[in-house]
PDB file of C-alpha atoms and ligand atoms in Angstrom:
ATOM      1  CA  UNK A   5     134.842 193.040  51.054  1.00 38.00           C
ATOM      2  CA  UNK A   6     136.156 189.300  51.076  1.00 39.00           C
ATOM      3  CA  UNK A   7     137.172 189.759  47.445  1.00 39.00           C
ATOM      4  CA  UNK A   8     139.016 193.156  48.309  1.00 39.00           C
ATOM      5  CA  UNK A   9     140.880 191.349  50.987  1.00 44.00           C
ATOM      6  CA  UNK A  10     141.944 188.652  48.768  1.00 45.00           C
ATOM      7  CA  UNK A  11     143.159 190.935  46.286  1.00 44.00           C
ATOM      8  CA  UNK A  12     145.166 192.764  48.510  1.00 48.00           C
ATOM      9  CA  UNK A  13     146.628 189.531  50.206  1.00 48.00           C
ATOM     10  CA  UNK A  14     147.790 188.636  46.432  1.00 51.00           C
ATOM     11  CA  UNK A  15     149.367 192.085  46.011  1.00 76.00           C
ATOM     12  CA  UNK A  16     151.658 191.525  48.662  1.00 90.00           C
ATOM     13  CA  UNK A  17     154.920 191.183  47.360  1.00 97.00           C
ATOM     14  CA  UNK A  18     157.658 188.668  49.619  1.00 98.00           C
ATOM     15  CA  UNK A  19     161.224 187.949  48.805  1.00 98.00           C
ATOM     16  CA  UNK A  20     162.705 184.900  50.565  1.00 98.00           C
ATOM     17  CA  UNK A  21     166.399 184.597  50.626  1.00 98.00           C
ATOM     18  CA  UNK A  22     167.569 181.131  51.113  1.00 98.00           C
ATOM     19  CA  UNK A  23     165.503 178.024  49.933  1.00 98.00           C
ATOM     20  CA  UNK A  24     166.767 175.565  52.646  1.00 98.00           C
ATOM     21  CA  UNK A  25     164.598 173.650  55.408  1.00 96.00           C
ATOM     22  CA  UNK A  26     163.193 177.067  56.660  1.00 97.00           C
ATOM     23  CA  UNK A  27     163.024 179.065  53.562  1.00 98.00           C
ATOM     24  CA  UNK A  28     161.207 176.607  51.487  1.00 97.00           C
ATOM     25  CA  UNK A  29     158.624 175.626  54.022  1.00 96.00           C
ATOM     26  CA  UNK A  30     157.898 179.334  54.437  1.00 97.00           C
ATOM     27  CA  UNK A  31     157.778 179.871  50.956  1.00 97.00           C
ATOM     28  CA  UNK A  32     155.098 176.807  50.452  1.00 96.00           C
ATOM     29  CA  UNK A  33     153.152 178.313  53.377  1.00 96.00           C
ATOM     30  CA  UNK A  34     152.803 182.149  51.700  1.00 96.00           C
ATOM     31  CA  UNK A  35     152.294 180.509  48.396  1.00 95.00           C
ATOM     32  CA  UNK A  36     149.438 178.556  49.782  1.00 93.00           C
ATOM     33  CA  UNK A  37     148.231 181.729  51.351  1.00 93.00           C
ATOM     34  CA  UNK A  38     148.108 183.172  47.816  1.00 92.00           C
ATOM     35  CA  UNK A  39     150.889 185.652  48.418  1.00 95.00           C
ATOM     36  CA  UNK A  40     153.349 186.427  45.654  1.00 96.00           C
ATOM     37  CA  UNK A  41     156.638 184.951  46.460  1.00 98.00           C
ATOM     38  CA  UNK A  42     159.925 184.931  44.947  1.00 98.00           C
ATOM     39  CA  UNK A  43     162.679 182.622  46.629  1.00 98.00           C
ATOM     40  CA  UNK A  44     166.256 183.032  46.020  1.00 98.00           C
ATOM     41  CA  UNK A  45     168.903 180.431  46.468  1.00 98.00           C
ATOM     42  CA  UNK A  46     172.557 180.099  45.332  1.00 98.00           C
ATOM     43  CA  UNK A  47     172.119 176.313  45.003  1.00 98.00           C
ATOM     44  CA  UNK A  48     169.784 175.119  42.289  1.00 97.00           C
ATOM     45  CA  UNK A  49     168.948 171.828  44.102  1.00 97.00           C
ATOM     46  CA  UNK A  50     167.460 173.790  46.949  1.00 98.00           C
ATOM     47  CA  UNK A  51     164.313 174.507  44.722  1.00 98.00           C
ATOM     48  CA  UNK A  52     163.711 170.579  45.045  1.00 97.00           C
ATOM     49  CA  UNK A  53     162.337 171.252  48.381  1.00 96.00           C
ATOM     50  CA  UNK A  54     159.419 173.510  46.990  1.00 97.00           C
ATOM     51  CA  UNK A  55     156.298 171.402  46.408  1.00 86.00           C
ATOM     52  CA  UNK A  56     154.513 170.985  43.003  1.00 87.00           C
ATOM     53  CA  UNK A  57     151.766 173.530  44.107  1.00 88.00           C
ATOM     54  CA  UNK A  58     154.161 176.174  44.746  1.00 94.00           C
ATOM     55  CA  UNK A  59     153.095 179.165  42.397  1.00 93.00           C
ATOM     56  CA  UNK A  60     155.883 181.784  43.083  1.00 95.00           C
ATOM     57  CA  UNK A  61     159.333 182.390  41.258  1.00 97.00           C
ATOM     58  CA  UNK A  62     162.713 181.255  41.872  1.00 98.00           C
ATOM     59  CA  UNK A  63     165.940 182.734  41.430  1.00 98.00           C
ATOM     60  CA  UNK A  64     169.242 180.941  41.439  1.00 98.00           C
ATOM     61  CA  UNK A  65     171.944 183.355  42.459  1.00 98.00           C
ATOM     62  CA  UNK A  66     173.963 184.530  45.350  1.00 98.00           C
ATOM     63  CA  UNK A  67     171.935 187.028  47.335  1.00 98.00           C
ATOM     64  CA  UNK A  68     174.994 188.816  48.407  1.00 97.00           C
ATOM     65  CA  UNK A  69     175.373 190.456  44.956  1.00 97.00           C
ATOM     66  CA  UNK A  70     173.021 193.366  44.730  1.00 97.00           C
ATOM     67  CA  UNK A  71     172.208 192.280  41.125  1.00 98.00           C
ATOM     68  CA  UNK A  72     170.472 189.366  42.721  1.00 98.00           C
ATOM     69  CA  UNK A  73     168.353 191.579  44.861  1.00 98.00           C
ATOM     70  CA  UNK A  74     167.411 194.032  41.841  1.00 98.00           C
ATOM     71  CA  UNK A  75     166.539 190.829  39.674  1.00 98.00           C
ATOM     72  CA  UNK A  76     164.224 189.934  42.583  1.00 98.00           C
ATOM     73  CA  UNK A  77     162.692 193.641  42.313  1.00 98.00           C
ATOM     74  CA  UNK A  78     163.644 194.394  45.953  1.00 98.00           C
ATOM     75  CA  UNK A  79     162.218 197.928  45.468  1.00 97.00           C
ATOM     76  CA  UNK A  80     159.089 196.458  45.186  1.00 97.00           C
ATOM     77  CA  UNK A  81     159.077 194.443  48.087  1.00 98.00           C
ATOM     78  CA  UNK A  82     156.636 194.489  50.910  1.00 97.00           C
ATOM     79  CA  UNK A  83     158.538 191.931  53.121  1.00 97.00           C
ATOM     80  CA  UNK A  84     161.927 190.563  52.850  1.00 97.00           C
ATOM     81  CA  UNK A  85     163.119 187.433  54.948  1.00 98.00           C
ATOM     82  CA  UNK A  86     166.780 186.258  54.918  1.00 98.00           C
ATOM     83  CA  UNK A  87     166.604 182.722  56.059  1.00 98.00           C
ATOM     84  CA  UNK A  88     170.079 181.560  54.866  1.00 98.00           C
ATOM     85  CA  UNK A  89     172.358 179.209  56.945  1.00 97.00           C
ATOM     86  CA  UNK A  90     174.752 182.386  57.493  1.00 97.00           C
ATOM     87  CA  UNK A  91     173.938 185.098  60.220  1.00 95.00           C
ATOM     88  CA  UNK A  92     176.187 187.741  58.652  1.00 95.00           C
ATOM     89  CA  UNK A  93     174.671 187.053  54.827  1.00 97.00           C
ATOM     90  CA  UNK A  94     171.077 187.393  56.592  1.00 97.00           C
ATOM     91  CA  UNK A  95     171.877 190.627  58.552  1.00 95.00           C
ATOM     92  CA  UNK A  96     173.487 192.007  55.538  1.00 95.00           C
ATOM     93  CA  UNK A  97     170.615 191.269  53.325  1.00 97.00           C
ATOM     94  CA  UNK A  98     168.098 192.800  55.881  1.00 96.00           C
ATOM     95  CA  UNK A  99     170.417 195.793  56.409  1.00 95.00           C
ATOM     96  CA  UNK A 100     170.208 196.461  52.717  1.00 96.00           C
ATOM     97  CA  UNK A 101     166.593 195.710  52.359  1.00 97.00           C
ATOM     98  CA  UNK A 102     165.819 198.261  55.115  1.00 94.00           C
ATOM     99  CA  UNK A 103     168.291 201.028  54.796  1.00 94.00           C
ATOM    100  CA  UNK A 104     168.391 201.343  51.156  1.00 97.00           C
ATOM    101  CA  UNK A 105     165.236 199.966  49.640  1.00 97.00           C
ATOM    102  CA  UNK A 106     163.077 200.963  52.546  1.00 96.00           C
ATOM    103  CA  UNK A 107     161.110 197.500  52.598  1.00 96.00           C
ATOM    104  CA  UNK A 108     158.373 197.950  55.171  1.00 94.00           C
ATOM    105  CA  UNK A 109     158.850 194.487  56.921  1.00 94.00           C
ATOM    106  CA  UNK A 110     162.334 192.790  57.079  1.00 95.00           C
ATOM    107  CA  UNK A 111     163.448 189.681  59.231  1.00 96.00           C
ATOM    108  CA  UNK A 112     166.744 188.074  59.415  1.00 96.00           C
ATOM    109  CA  UNK A 113     167.152 184.502  60.661  1.00 97.00           C
ATOM    110  CA  UNK A 114     169.830 184.343  63.294  1.00 96.00           C
ATOM    111  CA  UNK A 115     171.588 181.152  64.722  1.00 94.00           C
ATOM    112  CA  UNK A 116     173.531 182.811  67.276  1.00 93.00           C
ATOM    113  CA  UNK A 117     171.413 183.830  70.174  1.00 91.00           C
ATOM    114  CA  UNK A 118     173.800 186.133  71.724  1.00 90.00           C
ATOM    115  CA  UNK A 119     173.688 188.483  68.530  1.00 89.00           C
ATOM    116  CA  UNK A 120     169.803 188.931  68.729  1.00 89.00           C
ATOM    117  CA  UNK A 121     169.948 191.979  71.078  1.00 87.00           C
ATOM    118  CA  UNK A 122     172.673 193.640  69.240  1.00 86.00           C
ATOM    119  CA  UNK A 123     170.851 193.457  65.725  1.00 87.00           C
ATOM    120  CA  UNK A 124     167.425 194.513  67.239  1.00 84.00           C
ATOM    121  CA  UNK A 125     169.121 197.402  68.833  1.00 86.00           C
ATOM    122  CA  UNK A 126     170.293 198.150  65.080  1.00 82.00           C
ATOM    123  CA  UNK A 127     166.278 198.156  64.015  1.00 83.00           C
ATOM    124  CA  UNK A 128     166.790 194.785  62.504  1.00 86.00           C
ATOM    125  CA  UNK A 129     164.022 192.213  63.292  1.00 92.00           C
ATOM    126  CA  UNK A 130     165.398 188.873  63.916  1.00 95.00           C
ATOM    127  CA  UNK A 131     164.193 185.273  64.199  1.00 94.00           C
ATOM    128  CA  UNK A 132     166.184 182.943  66.295  1.00 94.00           C
ATOM    129  CA  UNK A 133     165.087 179.411  65.970  1.00 93.00           C
ATOM    130  CA  UNK A 134     167.371 178.405  68.905  1.00 92.00           C
ATOM    131  CA  UNK A 135     165.629 180.717  71.137  1.00 92.00           C
ATOM    132  CA  UNK A 136     162.146 179.724  69.922  1.00 93.00           C
ATOM    133  CA  UNK A 137     162.834 176.046  70.139  1.00 94.00           C
ATOM    134  CA  UNK A 138     164.211 176.478  73.762  1.00 94.00           C
ATOM    135  CA  UNK A 139     160.964 178.421  74.567  1.00 94.00           C
ATOM    136  CA  UNK A 140     158.824 175.504  73.162  1.00 94.00           C
ATOM    137  CA  UNK A 141     160.617 172.914  74.676  1.00 94.00           C
ATOM    138  CA  UNK A 142     160.466 174.648  78.079  1.00 94.00           C
ATOM    139  CA  UNK A 143     156.645 175.283  77.591  1.00 93.00           C
ATOM    140  CA  UNK A 144     156.362 171.366  76.817  1.00 93.00           C
ATOM    141  CA  UNK A 145     158.235 170.098  79.792  1.00 93.00           C
ATOM    142  CA  UNK A 146     156.597 172.569  82.078  1.00 93.00           C
ATOM    143  CA  UNK A 147     153.132 171.676  80.788  1.00 87.00           C
ATOM    144  CA  UNK A 148     153.951 168.130  81.332  1.00 67.00           C
ATOM    145  CA  UNK A 149     155.164 168.756  84.719  1.00 59.00           C
ATOM    146  CA  UNK A 150     152.159 170.622  85.557  1.00 57.00           C
ATOM    147  CA  UNK A 151     149.970 168.095  84.472  1.00 56.00           C
ATOM    148  CA  UNK A 152     151.768 165.339  86.398  1.00 56.00           C
ATOM    149  CA  UNK A 153     151.514 167.439  89.644  1.00 53.00           C
ATOM    150  CA  UNK A 154     147.523 167.949  89.335  1.00 52.00           C
TER     151      UNK A 154
HETATM  152  P1  AMP B 206     168.832 175.642  55.632  1.00 56.86           P
HETATM  153  O1  AMP B 206     169.874 175.993  56.590  1.00 56.86           O
HETATM  154  O2  AMP B 206     168.551 174.340  55.349  1.00 56.86           O
HETATM  155  O3  AMP B 206     167.577 176.585  55.830  1.00 56.86           O
HETATM  156  O4  AMP B 206     169.482 176.164  54.030  1.00 56.86           O
HETATM  157  C1  AMP B 206     169.863 177.549  53.853  1.00 56.86           C
HETATM  158  C2  AMP B 206     169.697 177.827  52.436  1.00 56.86           C
HETATM  159  O5  AMP B 206     170.545 179.223  52.204  1.00 56.86           O
HETATM  160  C3  AMP B 206     170.660 176.687  51.504  1.00 56.86           C
HETATM  161  O6  AMP B 206     169.870 176.249  50.519  1.00 56.86           O
HETATM  162  C4  AMP B 206     171.773 177.673  50.877  1.00 56.86           C
HETATM  163  O7  AMP B 206     172.079 177.279  49.615  1.00 56.86           O
HETATM  164  C5  AMP B 206     171.318 179.132  50.835  1.00 56.86           C
HETATM  165  N1  AMP B 206     172.036 180.076  50.926  1.00 56.86           N
HETATM  166  C6  AMP B 206     173.274 180.236  51.634  1.00 56.86           C
HETATM  167  N2  AMP B 206     173.681 181.530  51.489  1.00 56.86           N
HETATM  168  C7  AMP B 206     173.148 181.817  50.289  1.00 56.86           C
HETATM  169  C8  AMP B 206     173.488 183.401  49.573  1.00 56.86           C
HETATM  170  N3  AMP B 206     174.388 183.891  49.789  1.00 56.86           N
HETATM  171  N4  AMP B 206     172.460 183.335  48.609  1.00 56.86           N
HETATM  172  C9  AMP B 206     171.515 182.734  48.462  1.00 56.86           C
HETATM  173  N5  AMP B 206     171.322 181.448  48.921  1.00 56.86           N
HETATM  174  C10 AMP B 206     172.292 181.202  49.980  1.00 56.86           C
END
């Protein structure tokens, strides 16, 4: 049973677009978790962020180009995570992955919190670091306040 779970985990194929601060960290974590990972970045230097034990693939190309996504075998992907530093790019890639290639799990990084609701209404799963950071900070601050009051 354990071996089967490990095989299933290995078979999951994940495309990460953007190998910056977020994408490279996610790629390292997923590679460590023995997932099949490919990271795309238009800037070759970005791949220096990957650790030596990263066992996935890299593609140096602009992910806006459909050819790049085809090279990454998007039609075989179980997950696509768009983590570039541009909201429009991330949403466009997420839309292509979801509507054209029917990738089961698609997430777009979104810098602008006010756009999150709009995209979620369109069925695009988003991750907004600004909102997550604010919530984490609020919890930290409130937790401290609670401790001090006790
Ligand atoms: P960061 O903000 O540090 O997470 O970095 C974002 C990364 O996304 C950078 O390494 C950029 O080179 C990369 N990036 C931005 N636009 C594209 C694109 N159209 N295709 C591929 N990579 C991109």
